[in-house]
Short mmCIF file of C-alpha atoms in Angstrom, two decimals:
data_model
loop_
_atom_site.label_atom_id
_atom_site.label_comp_id
_atom_site.label_asym_id
_atom_site.label_seq_id
_atom_site.Cartn_x
_atom_site.Cartn_y
_atom_site.Cartn_z
CA MET A 28 0.00 0.00 0.00
CA SER A 29 1.38 3.40 -0.92
CA THR A 30 2.13 6.13 1.56
CA THR A 31 -0.53 8.33 -0.04
CA SER A 32 -3.30 5.81 0.41
CA SER A 33 -2.30 4.85 3.93
CA GLY A 34 -1.07 8.17 5.37
CA MET A 35 -2.51 9.79 8.45
CA PHE A 36 -3.90 12.74 6.47
CA ARG A 37 -5.05 10.97 3.31
CA SER A 38 -8.57 12.41 3.55
CA PHE A 39 -7.10 15.88 2.93
CA ARG A 40 -6.80 14.95 -0.74
CA SER A 41 -10.45 16.03 -0.96
CA PHE A 42 -11.06 19.79 -1.28
CA ASN A 43 -14.46 19.38 0.34
CA TYR A 44 -13.00 17.60 3.35
CA ARG A 45 -10.19 20.14 3.77
CA THR A 46 -12.74 22.96 3.75
CA TRP A 47 -15.00 21.13 6.19
CA PHE A 48 -12.08 20.34 8.50
CA LEU A 49 -10.94 23.97 8.77
CA GLY A 50 -14.45 25.28 9.41
CA GLY A 51 -14.98 22.56 11.99
CA ILE A 52 -11.89 23.45 14.03
CA ILE A 53 -12.92 27.11 14.32
CA SER A 54 -16.53 26.28 15.15
CA ASN A 55 -15.54 23.61 17.68
CA ILE A 56 -13.26 26.02 19.54
CA GLY A 57 -16.28 28.27 20.06
CA GLY A 58 -18.40 25.28 21.02
CA TRP A 59 -15.98 24.24 23.76
CA MET A 60 -15.78 27.82 25.03
CA GLN A 61 -19.56 27.89 25.28
CA ALA A 62 -19.77 24.46 26.95
CA THR A 63 -17.32 25.60 29.61
CA ALA A 64 -19.26 28.82 30.18
CA GLN A 65 -22.64 27.06 30.35
CA ASP A 66 -21.44 24.52 32.92
CA TRP A 67 -19.83 27.21 35.05
CA VAL A 68 -22.88 29.49 34.87
CA VAL A 69 -25.19 26.72 36.08
CA LEU A 70 -22.81 25.54 38.80
CA THR A 71 -21.72 28.90 40.25
CA GLU A 72 -23.92 31.75 38.96
CA LEU A 73 -27.42 30.26 38.82
CA THR A 74 -26.98 27.82 41.74
CA ASP A 75 -24.73 27.42 44.76
CA ASN A 76 -22.47 24.63 43.42
CA ASP A 77 -25.48 22.38 42.67
CA ALA A 78 -24.12 19.43 40.69
CA THR A 79 -27.62 17.95 40.32
CA ALA A 80 -28.81 21.08 38.49
CA MET A 81 -25.80 20.73 36.22
CA GLY A 82 -26.77 17.12 35.56
CA VAL A 83 -30.34 18.17 34.70
CA THR A 84 -28.98 20.78 32.26
CA MET A 85 -26.89 18.11 30.54
CA ALA A 86 -29.89 15.76 30.46
CA LEU A 87 -32.06 18.40 28.78
CA GLN A 88 -29.33 19.15 26.25
CA PHE A 89 -28.57 15.55 25.36
CA GLY A 90 -32.09 14.11 25.71
CA PRO A 91 -33.57 15.25 22.36
CA PRO A 92 -31.29 12.99 20.25
CA LEU A 93 -32.84 10.03 22.05
CA VAL A 94 -36.44 11.30 21.91
CA LEU A 95 -36.27 12.44 18.27
CA VAL A 96 -34.16 9.60 16.88
CA SER A 97 -36.95 8.27 14.64
CA LEU A 98 -37.15 11.65 12.89
CA THR A 99 -33.52 12.79 12.84
CA GLY A 100 -32.16 9.63 11.19
CA TRP A 101 -34.85 9.77 8.51
CA VAL A 102 -34.01 13.43 7.82
CA ALA A 103 -30.29 12.58 7.49
CA ASP A 104 -31.07 9.87 4.93
CA ARG A 105 -33.89 11.63 3.07
CA PHE A 106 -32.72 15.24 2.62
CA ASP A 107 -29.62 17.02 1.34
CA ARG A 108 -27.28 16.80 4.32
CA ARG A 109 -25.42 19.99 3.44
CA ARG A 110 -28.64 22.00 3.52
CA VAL A 111 -29.74 20.31 6.74
CA LEU A 112 -26.43 21.34 8.32
CA LEU A 113 -26.77 24.93 7.10
CA CYS A 114 -30.14 25.08 8.88
CA THR A 115 -28.94 23.47 12.13
CA GLN A 116 -25.75 25.53 12.34
CA THR A 117 -27.73 28.75 11.82
CA ALA A 118 -30.21 27.72 14.53
CA LEU A 119 -27.39 26.96 16.98
CA MET A 120 -25.81 30.35 16.27
CA LEU A 121 -29.09 32.17 16.99
CA LEU A 122 -29.58 30.21 20.23
CA ALA A 123 -26.08 31.18 21.40
CA LEU A 124 -26.90 34.84 20.75
CA GLY A 125 -30.12 34.44 22.74
CA VAL A 126 -28.30 33.08 25.81
CA ALA A 127 -25.67 35.82 25.48
CA ALA A 128 -28.35 38.51 25.49
CA LEU A 129 -30.00 37.14 28.65
CA LEU A 130 -26.68 36.80 30.46
CA LEU A 131 -25.41 40.25 29.49
CA THR A 132 -28.68 41.90 30.57
CA GLY A 133 -28.69 39.98 33.87
CA VAL A 134 -32.08 38.31 33.41
CA MET A 135 -30.95 34.71 32.92
CA THR A 136 -32.49 32.25 35.38
CA LEU A 137 -32.04 28.52 35.91
CA PRO A 138 -35.44 27.65 34.31
CA LEU A 139 -34.54 29.77 31.27
CA MET A 140 -31.18 28.02 30.99
CA PHE A 141 -33.01 24.69 31.12
CA ILE A 142 -35.21 25.83 28.20
CA PHE A 143 -32.20 26.92 26.15
CA ALA A 144 -30.37 23.65 26.95
CA ALA A 145 -33.35 21.72 25.57
CA ALA A 146 -33.42 23.95 22.46
CA PHE A 147 -29.69 23.36 21.88
CA GLY A 148 -30.44 19.65 22.23
CA VAL A 149 -33.17 19.71 19.57
CA ALA A 150 -30.92 21.51 17.08
CA ASN A 151 -28.04 19.13 17.81
CA ALA A 152 -30.35 16.13 17.47
CA PHE A 153 -30.80 16.97 13.78
CA ASP A 154 -27.24 18.24 13.34
CA ALA A 155 -25.32 15.23 14.70
CA PRO A 156 -26.48 12.35 12.43
CA ALA A 157 -26.42 14.57 9.33
CA ARG A 158 -22.92 15.80 10.24
CA GLN A 159 -21.61 12.29 10.91
CA ALA A 160 -23.10 10.87 7.71
CA PHE A 161 -21.92 13.87 5.67
CA VAL A 162 -18.31 12.78 6.29
CA SER A 163 -18.88 9.71 4.11
CA ASP A 164 -20.34 11.97 1.41
CA MET A 165 -17.04 13.87 1.10
CA VAL A 166 -14.52 11.00 0.96
CA SER A 167 -14.34 7.51 -0.51
CA LEU A 168 -15.37 4.48 1.55
CA GLU A 169 -11.79 3.39 2.20
CA ASP A 170 -10.98 6.86 3.57
CA THR A 171 -14.09 7.16 5.75
CA SER A 172 -12.50 5.72 8.89
CA ASN A 173 -9.54 8.08 8.44
CA ALA A 174 -11.86 11.07 7.94
CA VAL A 175 -13.81 10.16 11.09
CA ALA A 176 -10.56 9.97 13.07
CA LEU A 177 -9.34 13.31 11.69
CA ASN A 178 -12.72 14.84 12.59
CA SER A 179 -12.15 13.60 16.13
CA ALA A 180 -8.64 15.08 16.06
CA ALA A 181 -10.06 18.46 14.98
CA PHE A 182 -12.68 18.23 17.72
CA ASN A 183 -10.00 17.58 20.33
CA MET A 184 -7.59 20.19 18.99
CA ALA A 185 -10.44 22.61 19.60
CA ARG A 186 -10.90 21.05 23.02
CA LEU A 187 -7.29 21.88 23.84
CA VAL A 188 -7.90 25.56 23.17
CA GLY A 189 -11.61 26.16 23.80
CA PRO A 190 -12.05 25.34 27.51
CA ALA A 191 -8.85 27.09 28.57
CA VAL A 192 -9.71 30.23 26.57
CA GLY A 193 -13.31 30.01 27.75
CA GLY A 194 -12.28 29.76 31.40
CA ILE A 195 -9.99 32.78 31.10
CA ALA A 196 -12.67 34.73 29.18
CA ILE A 197 -15.23 34.03 31.92
CA VAL A 198 -12.87 35.46 34.53
CA LEU A 199 -11.83 38.51 32.44
CA LEU A 200 -14.95 39.35 30.41
CA GLY A 201 -17.90 37.46 31.86
CA SER A 202 -19.81 34.39 30.70
CA GLY A 203 -22.16 36.28 28.36
CA TRP A 204 -19.36 37.34 26.01
CA VAL A 205 -18.23 33.71 25.68
CA PHE A 206 -21.62 32.87 24.13
CA VAL A 207 -21.19 35.83 21.76
CA ALA A 208 -17.79 34.48 20.70
CA ASN A 209 -19.27 31.05 20.02
CA ALA A 210 -22.02 32.57 17.86
CA VAL A 211 -19.36 34.26 15.73
CA THR A 212 -17.42 30.99 15.25
CA PHE A 213 -20.51 29.32 13.77
CA LEU A 214 -19.96 31.53 10.74
CA ALA A 215 -16.82 29.49 9.92
CA MET A 216 -18.84 26.29 9.51
CA ILE A 217 -21.62 28.06 7.61
CA ILE A 218 -19.05 29.51 5.18
CA ALA A 219 -17.34 26.12 4.81
CA LEU A 220 -20.66 24.44 3.97
CA SER A 221 -21.35 27.17 1.41
CA LEU A 222 -17.97 26.54 -0.27
CA ILE A 223 -18.48 22.77 -0.58
CA ARG A 224 -18.27 21.60 -4.22
CA VAL A 225 -21.55 19.74 -4.53
CA HIS A 226 -20.56 17.99 -7.77
CA GLU A 227 -17.58 16.35 -6.01
CA LEU A 228 -19.67 14.71 -3.27
CA MET A 229 -19.94 10.90 -3.31
CA PRO A 230 -23.10 9.44 -4.92
CA ARG A 231 -25.82 8.95 -2.33
CA VAL A 232 -27.24 5.41 -2.10
CA LYS A 233 -30.99 5.77 -1.74
CA SER A 234 -33.00 3.09 0.02
CA ARG A 235 -35.89 1.79 -2.05
CA ARG A 236 -37.40 0.25 1.05
CA GLY A 237 -39.69 1.94 3.52
CA GLY A 238 -39.62 1.32 7.23
CA GLY A 239 -38.01 4.53 8.44
CA LEU A 240 -36.17 4.07 11.70
CA GLY A 241 -37.63 0.57 12.05
CA GLU A 242 -35.44 -0.51 9.15
CA GLY A 243 -32.41 0.81 11.01
CA PHE A 244 -33.47 -0.98 14.20
CA ARG A 245 -33.90 -4.29 12.36
CA TYR A 246 -30.54 -3.88 10.68
CA VAL A 247 -28.73 -3.25 13.98
CA TRP A 248 -30.66 -6.06 15.70
CA GLY A 249 -29.39 -8.45 13.02
CA ARG A 250 -25.79 -7.34 13.64
CA PRO A 251 -24.60 -8.67 17.04
CA ASP A 252 -21.30 -6.83 16.59
CA LEU A 253 -23.13 -3.48 16.31
CA LEU A 254 -25.29 -4.34 19.33
CA VAL A 255 -22.18 -4.94 21.41
CA VAL A 256 -20.64 -1.66 20.23
CA PHE A 257 -23.84 0.22 21.12
CA VAL A 258 -24.06 -1.36 24.59
CA MET A 259 -20.41 -0.59 25.39
CA VAL A 260 -20.75 3.01 24.23
CA PHE A 261 -23.96 3.43 26.23
CA LEU A 262 -22.43 2.17 29.48
CA ILE A 263 -19.41 4.45 29.29
CA GLY A 264 -21.42 7.37 27.91
CA ALA A 265 -24.00 7.19 30.70
CA PHE A 266 -21.76 6.66 33.71
CA GLY A 267 -18.19 7.49 32.68
CA MET A 268 -18.31 10.45 30.30
CA ASN A 269 -19.86 13.07 32.56
CA PHE A 270 -16.64 15.07 32.39
CA PRO A 271 -18.21 18.53 32.93
CA ILE A 272 -19.61 17.34 36.27
CA PHE A 273 -16.45 15.49 37.27
CA ALA A 274 -13.94 18.17 36.23
CA SER A 275 -15.87 21.17 37.59
CA THR A 276 -16.58 19.60 40.98
CA MET A 277 -13.01 18.30 41.28
CA ALA A 278 -11.73 21.80 40.42
CA LEU A 279 -13.84 23.20 43.27
CA GLU A 280 -12.58 20.44 45.59
CA PHE A 281 -9.01 21.49 44.81
CA GLY A 282 -9.89 25.17 45.39
CA ARG A 283 -9.71 26.25 41.74
CA ASP A 284 -11.81 28.78 39.81
CA ALA A 285 -13.26 28.72 36.27
CA ASP A 286 -9.79 28.90 34.73
CA GLY A 287 -8.78 25.81 36.71
CA TYR A 288 -11.83 23.96 35.40
CA GLY A 289 -11.05 25.04 31.84
CA LEU A 290 -7.47 23.83 32.21
CA LEU A 291 -8.66 20.37 33.30
CA SER A 292 -10.82 20.16 30.15
CA SER A 293 -7.83 21.13 28.02
CA VAL A 294 -5.58 18.58 29.73
CA LEU A 295 -8.20 15.92 29.01
CA ALA A 296 -8.02 16.99 25.37
CA ILE A 297 -4.26 16.33 25.21
CA GLY A 298 -4.88 12.61 25.60
CA SER A 299 -7.99 12.84 23.40
CA LEU A 300 -6.00 14.39 20.55
CA ALA A 301 -3.33 11.69 20.83
CA GLY A 302 -6.02 9.00 20.69
CA ALA A 303 -7.64 10.57 17.63
CA LEU A 304 -4.35 10.90 15.73
CA LEU A 305 -3.42 7.30 16.51
CA ALA A 306 -6.83 6.19 15.23
CA ALA A 307 -6.21 8.15 12.03
CA ARG A 308 -3.10 6.05 11.34
CA ARG A 309 -5.06 2.79 11.36
CA ASP A 310 -6.29 1.48 8.03
CA ARG A 311 -9.71 0.61 9.48
CA ALA A 312 -11.70 0.58 12.70
CA ARG A 313 -11.40 -2.66 14.68
CA VAL A 314 -13.57 -4.03 17.47
CA ARG A 315 -10.57 -5.21 19.48
CA VAL A 316 -9.27 -1.63 19.69
CA LEU A 317 -12.67 -0.54 21.00
CA VAL A 318 -12.65 -3.28 23.66
CA MET A 319 -9.12 -2.51 24.85
CA ALA A 320 -9.88 1.23 24.97
CA ALA A 321 -12.96 0.56 27.14
CA GLY A 322 -10.79 -1.38 29.60
CA GLY A 323 -8.20 1.38 29.58
CA PHE A 324 -10.89 3.95 30.29
CA GLY A 325 -12.12 1.97 33.29
CA VAL A 326 -8.66 1.60 34.81
CA ALA A 327 -7.66 5.25 34.17
CA SER A 328 -10.93 6.54 35.68
CA LEU A 329 -10.50 4.46 38.83
CA VAL A 330 -6.93 5.72 39.21
CA SER A 331 -8.00 9.36 38.71
CA ALA A 332 -10.60 9.00 41.45
CA VAL A 333 -7.90 8.54 44.11
CA MET A 334 -5.44 11.21 42.98
CA PRO A 335 -4.47 13.46 45.92
CA SER A 336 -3.78 16.76 44.17
CA TYR A 337 -4.98 18.94 41.29
CA TRP A 338 -1.93 18.25 39.15
CA THR A 339 -1.83 14.47 39.70
CA TYR A 340 -5.55 14.34 38.85
CA ALA A 341 -4.87 16.40 35.72
CA ALA A 342 -2.02 14.07 34.69
CA VAL A 343 -4.25 10.98 34.84
CA LEU A 344 -6.90 12.81 32.82
CA ILE A 345 -4.53 12.54 29.84
CA LEU A 346 -4.96 8.75 29.97
CA VAL A 347 -8.72 9.11 30.45
CA GLY A 348 -8.93 11.33 27.37
CA PHE A 349 -6.74 9.02 25.29
CA SER A 350 -8.82 5.92 26.03
CA THR A 351 -12.14 7.76 25.65
CA VAL A 352 -11.42 9.10 22.18
CA SER A 353 -9.76 5.86 21.05
CA MET A 354 -13.01 4.11 21.95
CA LEU A 355 -15.41 6.66 20.47
CA THR A 356 -13.46 7.23 17.25
CA THR A 357 -13.13 3.50 16.66
CA ALA A 358 -16.83 2.93 17.39
CA ASN A 359 -17.89 5.74 15.05
CA GLY A 360 -15.60 4.58 12.25
CA TYR A 361 -16.72 0.97 12.67
CA VAL A 362 -20.41 1.90 12.49
CA GLN A 363 -19.89 4.08 9.39
CA THR A 364 -17.69 1.69 7.42
CA THR A 365 -19.60 -1.55 8.10
CA THR A 366 -23.16 -0.25 7.73
CA ASP A 367 -25.32 -0.54 4.62
CA ALA A 368 -24.88 2.82 2.86
CA ALA A 369 -28.63 3.20 2.25
CA LEU A 370 -29.27 2.96 6.00
CA ARG A 371 -26.21 4.82 7.22
CA GLY A 372 -28.08 7.96 8.33
CA ARG A 373 -30.61 5.97 10.37
CA VAL A 374 -27.99 3.72 11.95
CA LEU A 375 -25.84 6.75 12.79
CA ALA A 376 -28.89 8.45 14.30
CA LEU A 377 -29.32 5.38 16.52
CA TYR A 378 -25.63 5.51 17.41
CA MET A 379 -25.81 9.23 18.25
CA ALA A 380 -28.99 8.60 20.25
CA VAL A 381 -27.11 5.98 22.26
CA ILE A 382 -24.04 8.10 22.91
CA MET A 383 -25.84 11.43 23.44
CA GLY A 384 -29.02 9.91 24.88
CA SER A 385 -27.02 8.10 27.55
CA THR A 386 -26.26 11.47 29.15
CA PRO A 387 -29.87 12.21 30.27
CA ILE A 388 -29.73 8.92 32.16
CA GLY A 389 -26.24 9.15 33.56
CA ALA A 390 -25.71 12.88 34.17
CA PRO A 391 -28.46 13.35 36.82
CA ILE A 392 -27.28 10.15 38.52
CA ALA A 393 -23.69 11.39 38.49
CA GLY A 394 -24.79 14.77 39.85
CA TRP A 395 -26.75 13.09 42.64
CA ILE A 396 -23.78 10.87 43.55
CA VAL A 397 -21.56 13.97 43.74
CA ASP A 398 -24.03 15.77 46.04
CA ALA A 399 -24.81 12.71 48.18
CA PHE A 400 -21.30 11.25 48.39
CA SER A 401 -18.43 12.91 46.50
CA ALA A 402 -17.05 13.65 43.04
CA ARG A 403 -14.52 10.85 43.53
CA THR A 404 -17.30 8.31 44.10
CA ALA A 405 -19.05 9.39 40.89
CA ILE A 406 -15.80 9.06 38.93
CA ALA A 407 -15.24 5.58 40.39
CA VAL A 408 -18.74 4.52 39.28
CA GLY A 409 -17.80 5.59 35.75
CA GLY A 410 -14.61 3.54 35.98
CA VAL A 411 -16.57 0.46 36.97
CA ALA A 412 -18.85 1.03 33.95
CA GLY A 413 -15.74 0.97 31.74
CA ILE A 414 -14.61 -2.34 33.23
CA VAL A 415 -18.09 -3.82 32.68
CA ALA A 416 -18.06 -2.63 29.05
CA PHE A 417 -14.65 -4.24 28.59
CA GLY A 418 -16.03 -7.52 30.00
CA ILE A 419 -18.98 -7.40 27.59
CA GLY A 420 -16.65 -6.85 24.65
CA VAL A 421 -14.36 -9.71 25.62
CA GLY A 422 -17.37 -11.95 26.24
CA TRP A 423 -18.74 -11.23 22.77
CA MET A 424 -15.38 -11.94 21.11
CA LEU A 425 -15.28 -15.34 22.83
CA TRP A 426 -18.96 -16.13 22.21
CA SER A 427 -18.95 -15.08 18.55
CA GLY A 428 -16.22 -17.53 17.62
CA ARG A 429 -14.22 -14.77 15.92
CA LEU A 430 -11.36 -15.05 18.40
CA HIS A 431 -9.08 -17.96 17.60
CA ARG A 432 -5.44 -18.96 17.55
CA ARG A 433 -3.44 -17.51 14.67
CA ALA A 434 -2.34 -20.14 12.18
CA GLY A 435 1.26 -21.16 12.74
CA ARG A 436 1.49 -19.32 16.09
CA ARG A 437 1.04 -21.37 19.23
CA PHE A 438 0.17 -18.61 21.68
CA GLN A 439 -0.92 -15.72 19.46
CA LEU A 440 -4.64 -14.99 19.06
CA THR A 441 -6.39 -13.22 16.20
CA LEU A 442 -9.87 -11.75 15.76
CA ASP A 443 -11.85 -11.98 12.52
CA GLU A 444 -12.95 -8.41 11.84
CA THR A 445 -15.97 -7.08 10.00
CA ARG A 446 -14.61 -5.01 7.13
CA PRO A 447 -15.95 -3.42 3.95
CA LEU A 448 -15.12 -5.00 0.64
CA SER A 449 -12.75 -3.13 -1.67
CA VAL A 450 -14.93 -3.25 -4.80
CA ILE A 451 -16.82 0.00 -4.24
CA LYS A 452 -14.91 2.03 -6.85
CA ALA A 453 -15.57 -0.47 -9.61
CA MET A 454 -19.33 -0.47 -9.08
CA ASP A 455 -22.08 1.84 -10.21
CA PRO A 456 -24.36 2.68 -7.25
CA ALA A 457 -27.34 2.40 -9.57
CA SER A 458 -26.59 -1.30 -10.09
CA TYR A 459 -26.94 -2.22 -6.40
CA ASP A 460 -29.62 -4.77 -5.65
CA ASP A 461 -31.45 -5.28 -2.35
CA ARG A 462 -29.27 -8.09 -1.00
CA THR A 463 -27.16 -6.78 1.85
CA ALA A 464 -24.01 -8.57 2.90
CA ALA A 465 -24.21 -9.51 6.56
CA THR A 466 -20.91 -7.93 7.50
CA THR A 467 -20.31 -5.16 4.95
CA PRO A 468 -22.11 -2.07 3.67
CA ILE A 469 -21.52 -3.07 0.05
CA ARG A 470 -24.29 -4.68 -1.98
CA LEU A 471 -22.78 -7.13 -4.42
CA ALA A 472 -23.89 -7.27 -8.02
CA GLU A 473 -22.37 -10.73 -8.34
CA PRO A 474 -20.90 -13.24 -5.89
CA ARG A 475 -17.28 -12.52 -5.15
CA ASP A 476 -14.88 -13.43 -2.38
CA ASP A 477 -12.78 -10.33 -1.64
CA ARG A 478 -12.35 -10.50 2.11
CA GLY A 479 -8.62 -11.16 2.01
#
């Protein structure tokens, strides 16, 4: 395989992807600034360090993807994804300006913040599956996993900068101006979407079957590997990935202010960025990487829960971030590259509902544990969830029969991976029939063994 086809940045060969990537970094920096400000406003300005209220805010923001999943996946598959994203990004920009106005005029209340959190959630519910599926519209199938990993890298590069800048801006300027700054950064993504060369997008595979979300459910139900991925992501998403609650309450425990909280979020992003870049180097997403990352997350979280000082806690967060993004990037890439292209939007909507919808369940529980016991106890519960997810993944590998001894090696094991076939370029999408391969997104026009 040539360096060009296997390089870490191979997706940048596409003008559309390069444009999208740049707009995404700028927009994500603003998004992380706003997330830091919102969490800090709820925790310290609208309440007296009430972690439960913070959990409720997160639940309202991440609940709509779960409630609206039947509609959002259908929209991502049925309509022009670029236009859908132009609408959702504009709506998110206007909502940010609305919160800024209420904060700057001093009339923001906790109930109003709850309403805006739910509104952000509705807009993101439509934005997320369309945005995830749009990645595969800009690059070829064999580059999709790389593009997903680079997207994650961009997200976490923004996470390095956004929370730290947001924390400092809160202290120097006030939280309202942070929301204004985020609204301005949305223009970068809107401009990028406007510059996309529509004629260079990949052909969309349209489903000739009805069924809406039910078709996506049936597809996932018939794929035990996807079910295992969804369950693992749900467990860690619900109980382990409540970082705003964990980091903000630990910052307060260590006597730090908003800038200390922002720094913890940026430190977490150091490991996250490393995990995303490592994922970008892999030729495809593998289940075994997902399983190992889940175990690593569990161990790192348990270790972080007993750290005695701010800086030792921050150091372990690098490992937490690395394992978290390794897991999520691999899961996302696996779902995209092994799913029937005609159902990709609906399956991704289910995936986003699982990962984002787990927060309304886990965040209030985590907030309650913090208030009733301690932040360290809540972090430990998340670590245990990671260990359980690891056990489920290992159990599936053993039960599925995919794990076996490598031929010619006495003690070395290997795992048969689900992978897409490499015949996509030679096929006309119009010639696809309705027979779906059980383990690939490619519909074969004629029988062929190309699994290698």
